[in-house]
Coordinates of C-alpha atoms and ligand atoms in Angstrom, one line a residue:
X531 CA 22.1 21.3 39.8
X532 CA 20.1 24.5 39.9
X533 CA 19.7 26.9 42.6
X534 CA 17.1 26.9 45.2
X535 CA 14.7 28.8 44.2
X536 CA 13.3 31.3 47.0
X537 CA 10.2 33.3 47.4
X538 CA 11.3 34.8 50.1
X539 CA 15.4 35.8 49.0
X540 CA 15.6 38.2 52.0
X541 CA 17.3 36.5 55.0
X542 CA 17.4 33.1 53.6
X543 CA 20.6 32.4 54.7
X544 CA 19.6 32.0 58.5
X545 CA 17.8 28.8 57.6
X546 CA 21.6 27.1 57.5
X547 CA 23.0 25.6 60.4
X548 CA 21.2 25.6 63.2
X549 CA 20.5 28.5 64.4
X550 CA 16.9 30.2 64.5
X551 CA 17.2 33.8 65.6
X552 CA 13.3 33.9 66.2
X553 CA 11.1 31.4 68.2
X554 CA 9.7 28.6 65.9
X555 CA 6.6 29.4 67.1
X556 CA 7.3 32.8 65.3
X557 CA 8.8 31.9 62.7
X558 CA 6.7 29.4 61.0
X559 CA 4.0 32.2 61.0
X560 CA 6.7 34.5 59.2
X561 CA 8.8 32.4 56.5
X562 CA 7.8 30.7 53.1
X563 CA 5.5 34.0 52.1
X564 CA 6.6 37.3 51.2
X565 CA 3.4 40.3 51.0
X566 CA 5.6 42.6 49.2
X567 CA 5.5 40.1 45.9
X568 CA 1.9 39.5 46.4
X569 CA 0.0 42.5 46.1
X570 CA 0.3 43.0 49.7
X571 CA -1.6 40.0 50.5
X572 CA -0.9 38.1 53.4
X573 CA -0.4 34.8 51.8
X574 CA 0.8 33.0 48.3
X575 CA -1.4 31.7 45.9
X576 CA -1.1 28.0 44.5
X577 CA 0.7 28.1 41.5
X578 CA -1.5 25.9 38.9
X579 CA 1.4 25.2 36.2
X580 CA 3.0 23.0 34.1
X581 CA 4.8 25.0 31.6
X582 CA 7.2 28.1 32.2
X583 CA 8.0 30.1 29.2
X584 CA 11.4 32.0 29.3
X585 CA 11.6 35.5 27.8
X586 CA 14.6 35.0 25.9
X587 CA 16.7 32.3 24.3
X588 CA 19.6 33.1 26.6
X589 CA 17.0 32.5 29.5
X590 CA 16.0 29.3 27.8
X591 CA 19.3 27.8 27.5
X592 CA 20.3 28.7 31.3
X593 CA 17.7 26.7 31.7
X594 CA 19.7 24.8 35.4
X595 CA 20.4 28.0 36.6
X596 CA 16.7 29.4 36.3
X597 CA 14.2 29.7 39.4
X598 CA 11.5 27.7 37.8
X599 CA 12.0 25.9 34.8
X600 CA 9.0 23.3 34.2
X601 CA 6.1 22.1 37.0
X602 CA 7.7 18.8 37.9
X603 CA 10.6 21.3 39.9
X604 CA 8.4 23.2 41.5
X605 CA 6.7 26.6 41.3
X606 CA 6.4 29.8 44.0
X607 CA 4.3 27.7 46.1
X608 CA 6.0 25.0 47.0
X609 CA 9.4 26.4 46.6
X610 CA 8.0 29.1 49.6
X611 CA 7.0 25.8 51.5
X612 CA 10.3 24.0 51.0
X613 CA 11.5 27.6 52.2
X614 CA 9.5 27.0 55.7
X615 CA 10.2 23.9 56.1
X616 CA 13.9 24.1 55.8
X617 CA 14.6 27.1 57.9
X618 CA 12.4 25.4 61.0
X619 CA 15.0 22.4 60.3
X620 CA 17.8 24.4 59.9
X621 CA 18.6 22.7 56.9
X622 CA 20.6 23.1 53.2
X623 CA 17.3 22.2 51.3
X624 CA 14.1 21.2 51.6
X625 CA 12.4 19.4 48.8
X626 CA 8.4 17.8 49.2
X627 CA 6.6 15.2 47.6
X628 CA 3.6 13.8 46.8
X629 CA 3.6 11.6 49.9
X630 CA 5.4 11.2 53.4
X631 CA 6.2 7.6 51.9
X632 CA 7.8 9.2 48.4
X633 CA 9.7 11.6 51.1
X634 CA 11.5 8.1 52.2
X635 CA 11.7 6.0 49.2
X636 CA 13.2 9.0 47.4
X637 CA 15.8 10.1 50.1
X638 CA 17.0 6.5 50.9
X639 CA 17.8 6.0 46.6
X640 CA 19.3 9.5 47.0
X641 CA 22.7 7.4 48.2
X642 CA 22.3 3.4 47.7
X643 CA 23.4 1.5 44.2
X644 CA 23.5 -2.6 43.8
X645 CA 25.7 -4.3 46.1
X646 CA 25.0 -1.5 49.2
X647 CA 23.8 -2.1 52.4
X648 CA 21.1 -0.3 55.1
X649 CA 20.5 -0.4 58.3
X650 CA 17.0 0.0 59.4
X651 CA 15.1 0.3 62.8
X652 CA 13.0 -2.8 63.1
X653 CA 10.1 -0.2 64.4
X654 CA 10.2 1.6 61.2
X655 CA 6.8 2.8 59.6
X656 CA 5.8 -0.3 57.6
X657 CA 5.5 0.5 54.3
X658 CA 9.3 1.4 54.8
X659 CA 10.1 -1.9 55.8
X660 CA 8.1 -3.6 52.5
X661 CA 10.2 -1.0 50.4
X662 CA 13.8 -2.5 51.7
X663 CA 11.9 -6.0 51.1
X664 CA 10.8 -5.3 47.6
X665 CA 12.1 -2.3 45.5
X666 CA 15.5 -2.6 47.4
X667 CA 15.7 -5.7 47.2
X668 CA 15.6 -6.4 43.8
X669 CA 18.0 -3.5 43.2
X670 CA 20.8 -5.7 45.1
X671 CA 20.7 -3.2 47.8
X672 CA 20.8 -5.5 50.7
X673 CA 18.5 -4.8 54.6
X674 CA 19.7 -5.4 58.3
X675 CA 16.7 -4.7 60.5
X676 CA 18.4 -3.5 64.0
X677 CA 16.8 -3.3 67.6
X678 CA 15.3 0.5 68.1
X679 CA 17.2 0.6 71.5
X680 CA 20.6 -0.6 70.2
X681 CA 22.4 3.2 70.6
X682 CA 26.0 2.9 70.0
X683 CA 26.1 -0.8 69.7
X684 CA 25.0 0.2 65.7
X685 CA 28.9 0.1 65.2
X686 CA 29.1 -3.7 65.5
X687 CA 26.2 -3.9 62.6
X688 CA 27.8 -1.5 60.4
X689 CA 29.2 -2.8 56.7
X690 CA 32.3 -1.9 54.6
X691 CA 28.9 -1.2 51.9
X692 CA 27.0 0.1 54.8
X693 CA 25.7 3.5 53.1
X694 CA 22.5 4.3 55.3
X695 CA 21.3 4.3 58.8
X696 CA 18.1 4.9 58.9
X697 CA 16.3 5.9 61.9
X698 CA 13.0 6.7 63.1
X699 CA 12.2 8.0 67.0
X700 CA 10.0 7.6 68.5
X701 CA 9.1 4.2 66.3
X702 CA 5.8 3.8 64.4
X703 CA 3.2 2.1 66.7
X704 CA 5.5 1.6 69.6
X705 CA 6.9 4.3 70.3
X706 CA 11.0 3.5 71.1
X707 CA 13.1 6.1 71.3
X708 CA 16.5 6.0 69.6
X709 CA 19.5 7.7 71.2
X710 CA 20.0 9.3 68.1
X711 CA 23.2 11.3 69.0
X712 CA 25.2 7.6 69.3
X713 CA 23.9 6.3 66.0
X714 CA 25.1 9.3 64.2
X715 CA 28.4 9.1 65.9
X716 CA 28.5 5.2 64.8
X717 CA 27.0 5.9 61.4
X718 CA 29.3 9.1 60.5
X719 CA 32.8 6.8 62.0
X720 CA 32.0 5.1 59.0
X721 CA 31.3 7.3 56.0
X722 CA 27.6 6.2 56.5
X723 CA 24.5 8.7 56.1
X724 CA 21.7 8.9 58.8
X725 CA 18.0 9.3 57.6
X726 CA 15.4 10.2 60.4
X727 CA 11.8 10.0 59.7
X728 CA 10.7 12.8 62.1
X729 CA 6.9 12.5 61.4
X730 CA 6.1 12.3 65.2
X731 CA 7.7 15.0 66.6
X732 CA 8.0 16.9 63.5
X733 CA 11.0 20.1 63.4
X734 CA 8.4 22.3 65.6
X735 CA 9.9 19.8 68.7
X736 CA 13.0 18.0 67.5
X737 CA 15.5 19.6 64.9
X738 CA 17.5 15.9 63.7
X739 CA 19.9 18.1 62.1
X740 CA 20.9 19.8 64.7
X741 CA 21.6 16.4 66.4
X742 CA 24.0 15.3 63.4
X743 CA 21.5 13.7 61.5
X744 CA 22.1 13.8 57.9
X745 CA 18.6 13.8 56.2
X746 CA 15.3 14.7 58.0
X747 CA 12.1 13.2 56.9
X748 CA 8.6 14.4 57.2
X749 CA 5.3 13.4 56.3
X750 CA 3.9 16.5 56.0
X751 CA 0.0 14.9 55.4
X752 CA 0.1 14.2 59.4
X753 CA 0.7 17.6 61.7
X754 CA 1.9 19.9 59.1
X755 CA -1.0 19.7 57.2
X756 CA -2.9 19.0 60.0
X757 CA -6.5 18.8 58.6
X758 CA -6.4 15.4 57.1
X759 CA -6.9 17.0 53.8
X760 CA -3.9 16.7 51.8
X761 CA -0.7 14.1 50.7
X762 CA 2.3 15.4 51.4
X763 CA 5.8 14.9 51.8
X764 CA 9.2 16.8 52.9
X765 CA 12.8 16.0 53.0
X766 CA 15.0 18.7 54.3
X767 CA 18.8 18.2 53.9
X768 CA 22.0 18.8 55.5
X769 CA 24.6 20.5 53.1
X770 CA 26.3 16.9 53.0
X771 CA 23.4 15.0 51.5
X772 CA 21.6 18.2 49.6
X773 CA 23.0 17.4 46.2
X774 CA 22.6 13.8 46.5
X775 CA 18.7 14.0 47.3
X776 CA 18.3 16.9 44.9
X777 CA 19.4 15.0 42.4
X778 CA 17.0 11.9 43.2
X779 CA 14.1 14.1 43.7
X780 CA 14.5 15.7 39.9
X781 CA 15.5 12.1 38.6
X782 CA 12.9 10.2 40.0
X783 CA 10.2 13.2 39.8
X784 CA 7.9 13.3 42.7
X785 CA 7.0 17.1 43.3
X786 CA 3.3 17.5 44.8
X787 CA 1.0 20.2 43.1
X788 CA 0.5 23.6 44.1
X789 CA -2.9 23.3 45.9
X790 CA -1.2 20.6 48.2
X791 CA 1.5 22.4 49.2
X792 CA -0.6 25.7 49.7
X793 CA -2.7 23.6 52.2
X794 CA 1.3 23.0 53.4
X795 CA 1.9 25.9 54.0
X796 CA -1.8 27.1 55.7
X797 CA -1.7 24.3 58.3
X798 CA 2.4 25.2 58.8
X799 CA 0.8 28.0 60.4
X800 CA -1.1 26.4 62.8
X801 CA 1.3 24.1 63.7
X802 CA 2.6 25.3 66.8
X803 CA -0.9 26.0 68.7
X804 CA -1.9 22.5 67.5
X805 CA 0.7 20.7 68.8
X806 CA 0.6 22.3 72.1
X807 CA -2.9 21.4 72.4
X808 CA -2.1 17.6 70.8
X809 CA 0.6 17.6 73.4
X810 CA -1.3 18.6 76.5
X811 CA -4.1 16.3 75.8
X812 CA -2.6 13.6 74.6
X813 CA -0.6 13.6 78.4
X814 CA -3.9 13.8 80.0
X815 CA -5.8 11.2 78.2
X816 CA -2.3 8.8 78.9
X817 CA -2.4 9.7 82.5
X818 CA -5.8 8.8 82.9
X819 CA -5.6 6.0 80.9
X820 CA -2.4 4.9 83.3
X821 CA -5.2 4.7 86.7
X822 CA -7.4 2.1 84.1
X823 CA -7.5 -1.6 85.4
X824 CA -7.7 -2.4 82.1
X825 CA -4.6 -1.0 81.1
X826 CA -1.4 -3.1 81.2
X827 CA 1.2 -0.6 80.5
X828 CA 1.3 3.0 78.0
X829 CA 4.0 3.7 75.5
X830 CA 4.7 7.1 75.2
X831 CA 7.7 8.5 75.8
X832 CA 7.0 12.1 77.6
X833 CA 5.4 9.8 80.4
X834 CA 8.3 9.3 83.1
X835 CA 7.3 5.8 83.9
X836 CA 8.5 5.2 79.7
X837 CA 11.6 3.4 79.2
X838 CA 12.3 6.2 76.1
X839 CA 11.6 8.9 78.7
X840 CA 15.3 10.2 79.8
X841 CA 16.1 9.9 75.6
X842 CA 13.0 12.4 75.0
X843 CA 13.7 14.6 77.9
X844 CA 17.2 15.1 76.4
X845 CA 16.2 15.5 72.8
X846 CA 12.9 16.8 72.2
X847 CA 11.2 19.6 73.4
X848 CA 8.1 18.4 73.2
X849 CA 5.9 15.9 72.5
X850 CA 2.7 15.6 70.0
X851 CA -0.3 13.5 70.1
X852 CA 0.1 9.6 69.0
X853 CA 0.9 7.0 71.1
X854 CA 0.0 3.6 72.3
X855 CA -1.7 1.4 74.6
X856 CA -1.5 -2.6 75.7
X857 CA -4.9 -3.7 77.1
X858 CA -5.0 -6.8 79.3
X859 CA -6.1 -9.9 77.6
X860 CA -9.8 -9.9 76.4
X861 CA -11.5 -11.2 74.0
X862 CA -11.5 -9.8 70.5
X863 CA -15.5 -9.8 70.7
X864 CA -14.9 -7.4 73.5
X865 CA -12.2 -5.3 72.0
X866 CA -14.8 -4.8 69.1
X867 CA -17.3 -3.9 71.9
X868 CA -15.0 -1.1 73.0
X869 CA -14.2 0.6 69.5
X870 CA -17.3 -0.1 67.6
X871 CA -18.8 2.5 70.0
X872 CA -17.1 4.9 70.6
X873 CA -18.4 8.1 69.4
X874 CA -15.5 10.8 69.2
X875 CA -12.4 8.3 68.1
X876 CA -12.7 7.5 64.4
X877 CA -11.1 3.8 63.6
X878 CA -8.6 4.8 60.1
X879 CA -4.8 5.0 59.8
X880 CA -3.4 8.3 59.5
X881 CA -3.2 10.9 62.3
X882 CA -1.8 14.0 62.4
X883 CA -5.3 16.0 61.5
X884 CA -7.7 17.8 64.1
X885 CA -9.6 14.4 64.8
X886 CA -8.9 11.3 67.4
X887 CA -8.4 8.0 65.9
X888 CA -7.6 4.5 67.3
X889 CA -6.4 1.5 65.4
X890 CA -5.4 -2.2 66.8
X891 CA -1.8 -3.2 65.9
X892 CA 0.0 -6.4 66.4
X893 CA 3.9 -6.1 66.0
X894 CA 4.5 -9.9 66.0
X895 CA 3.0 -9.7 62.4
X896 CA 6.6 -7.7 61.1
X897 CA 9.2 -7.3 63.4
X898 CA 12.6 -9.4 62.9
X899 CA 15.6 -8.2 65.0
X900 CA 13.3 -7.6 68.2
X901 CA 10.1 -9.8 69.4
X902 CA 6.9 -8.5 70.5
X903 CA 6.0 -10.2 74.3
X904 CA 2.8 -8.4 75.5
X905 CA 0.2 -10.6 75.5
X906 CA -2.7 -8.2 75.3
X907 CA -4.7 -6.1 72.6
X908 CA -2.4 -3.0 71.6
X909 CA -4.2 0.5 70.2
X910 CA -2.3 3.7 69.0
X911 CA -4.7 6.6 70.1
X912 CA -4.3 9.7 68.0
X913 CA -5.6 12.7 70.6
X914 CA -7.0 15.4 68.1
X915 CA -8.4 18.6 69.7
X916 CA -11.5 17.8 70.9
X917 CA -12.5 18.6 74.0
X918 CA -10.1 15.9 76.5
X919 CA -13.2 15.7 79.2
X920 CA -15.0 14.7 76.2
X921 CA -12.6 12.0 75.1
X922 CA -12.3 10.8 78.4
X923 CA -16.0 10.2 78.8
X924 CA -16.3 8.3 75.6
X925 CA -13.4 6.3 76.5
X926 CA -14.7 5.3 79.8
X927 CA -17.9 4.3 78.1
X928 CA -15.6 2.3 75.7
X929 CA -13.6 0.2 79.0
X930 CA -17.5 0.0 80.5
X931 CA -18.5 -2.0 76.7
X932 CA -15.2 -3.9 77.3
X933 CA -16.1 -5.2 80.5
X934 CA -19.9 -6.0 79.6
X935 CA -18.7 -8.0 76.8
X936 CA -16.3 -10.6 78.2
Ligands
PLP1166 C1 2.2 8.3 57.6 C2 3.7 8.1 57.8 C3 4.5 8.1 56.6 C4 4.0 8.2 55.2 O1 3.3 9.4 54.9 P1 2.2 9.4 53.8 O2 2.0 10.9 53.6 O3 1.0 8.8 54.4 O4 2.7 8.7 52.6 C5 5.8 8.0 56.8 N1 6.4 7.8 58.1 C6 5.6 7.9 59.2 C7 6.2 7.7 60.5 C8 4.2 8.0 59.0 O5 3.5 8.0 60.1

């Protein structure tokens, strides 16, 4: 396997572990660039390349060992990404792709062959859960969906050919929270490797290595991107797992381009001021939202009346802006009503950019190992960084369409 290559060689090593001498605030402004090599400017360029020519026949035959060898491995712009990104994760190695969803199909065929087994939470991301039903399927690597709130009790699901646990807290759409610390206890008692995709919360407020998790997942195309500009994808290792995924990502051969991952690395920079601002309205649109009549109950987990709450509070430290609502029953003709005008919240999946969004859901469609009760219309709300008095007001416009139109 070659060597990581590194824009930024100086200090590299305090990426490992999990200590962060700085602030991550501070130092995703700081790592994955490196003036000095650029002419003095502040940032990288993107690296349009396919082809690297070597100087010299002995370069050309080290070919492993070199720092970039061919497009499809990298080049200085999204090596200095995978550079950020793995230090705020205090990770072995980082490697992107072209896609958040590339970032998971590659890192779970890092470490399953025919005849394996994986656990998965039953609130994973869907597209996850059609790739253990499809791809994995038909590669005689064998699915056990498992409750999100199951904690230790993973031990009684776990497989002499169980190779993966794979995780994801808070869940897609419904926001569980898994104690991850027990599952990775469980999962490690066993020889077993835990995968967390950490898309919500993303490194900036929960660091799954540093909580024993083997493999961290991002999709970068939500906050780290943050504009809703770009496809991207992460996977940032422990030292355990690094050669295994390494090996997956070159085989398989998903690296993104150079522009993507330069529009990585810009909204990296951001990341911290937009997910304090995500964070702080995203509570104050859910607390409001709370007082509604119209409201049956909120799922997200920084809200104290959340069953996840006393997991986040000892996990995270912080939280960003999705999560979900369950209306009371109404009609569907009202429920269209409601989100056909609304004026601020666009109606499209993805989140993660600078706008609101809202989408229905319906868990009863997919879930297996846990049923759905709630009898009423469920939303996720993505709180971008519009004004919150402003989202409020168009909201309450919304509930007063809602009403009319029963
Ligand atoms: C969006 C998303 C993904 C997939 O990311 P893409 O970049 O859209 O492929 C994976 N996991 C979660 C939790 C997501 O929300």
């Amino acid at each position: 396997m070659s060597k990581a290559p590194s824009l930024t060689d100086k200090g590299a090593g305090t990426a490992k572990g999990t200590g962060m001498s700085r602030h991550p605030a501070t130092e995703i402004l700081h790592s994955g660039r490196d003036p000095a090599r650029q002419h003095g400017f502040v940032n990288p360029p993107a690296y349009r390349g396919s082809t690297v020519v070597f100087p010299t026949l002995d370069a050309l035959e080290d070919y492993d060992n070199q720092p970039f060898r061919y497009g499809r491995h990298g080049t200085p712009t999204t090596a200095a990404l995978e550079d950020a990104l793995c230090r705020l994760d205090g990770g072995e190695r980082t490697l992107l792709t072209a896609s958040g969803y590339q970032a998971v199909t590659t890192a779970i065929l890092a470490f399953v062959k025919s005849g394996d087994h994986i656990l998965m939470v039953d609130s994973v991301y869907q597209p996850t859960r059609k790739f253990c039903d499809t791809i994995l399927a038909r590669l005689g690597v064998a699915t056990t969906y498992y409750d999100p709130l199951i904690g230790g009790g993973i031990a009684g699901l776990m497989q002499a050919n169980t190779r993966v646990v794979f995780t994801e807290s808070p869940g897609s759409l419904t926001f569980e929270m898994q104690d991850i610390g027990a599952i990775v206890a469980a999962a490690h008692a066993r020889g077993a490797f835990v995968l967390m995709d950490n898309t919500w919360a993303t490194p900036y407020y929960f660091r799954p290595l540093a909580h024993g998790v083997d493999v961290s997942i991002l999709a970068c195309t939500k906050y780290i991107v943050g504009h809703a500009d770009a496809m991207l994808g992460a996977i940032t290792s422990n030292a355990r797992a690094a050669k295994l995924v390494e090996e997956a990502r070159a085989t398989l051969g998903g690296c993104p381009g150079s522009e993507e991952a330069y529009l990585g690395l810009r909204g990296l920079r951001t990341l911290g001021v937009r997910l304090d601002r995500h964070q702080r309205s995203a509570l104050e649109v859910a607390r409001w939202l709370a007082s509604r009549p119209e409201v049956e109950r909120l799922l997200h987990p920084a809200l104290p009346s959340d069953p996840g709450h006393a997991l986040w509070k000892s996990q995270f430290m912080g939280a960003s802006g999705l999560f979900s609502m369950i209306l009371k029953p109404a009609p569907r003709k009202a429920q269209a009503a409601m989100l056909d005008g609304l004026e601020l919240f666009g109606m499209g999946y993805s989140w993660g950019g600078y706008e609101s969004l809202i989408i229905p859901f319906n868990p009863k469609r997919y879930r297996t190992a846990t049923d759905w009760t709630a009898e009423g219309p469920a939303f996720r709300l993505h709180i971008g960084l519009d004004d919150v008095g402003d989202l409020i007001t168009d909201l309450e416009a919304g509930f007063k369409r809602l009403n009319a139109a029963r």
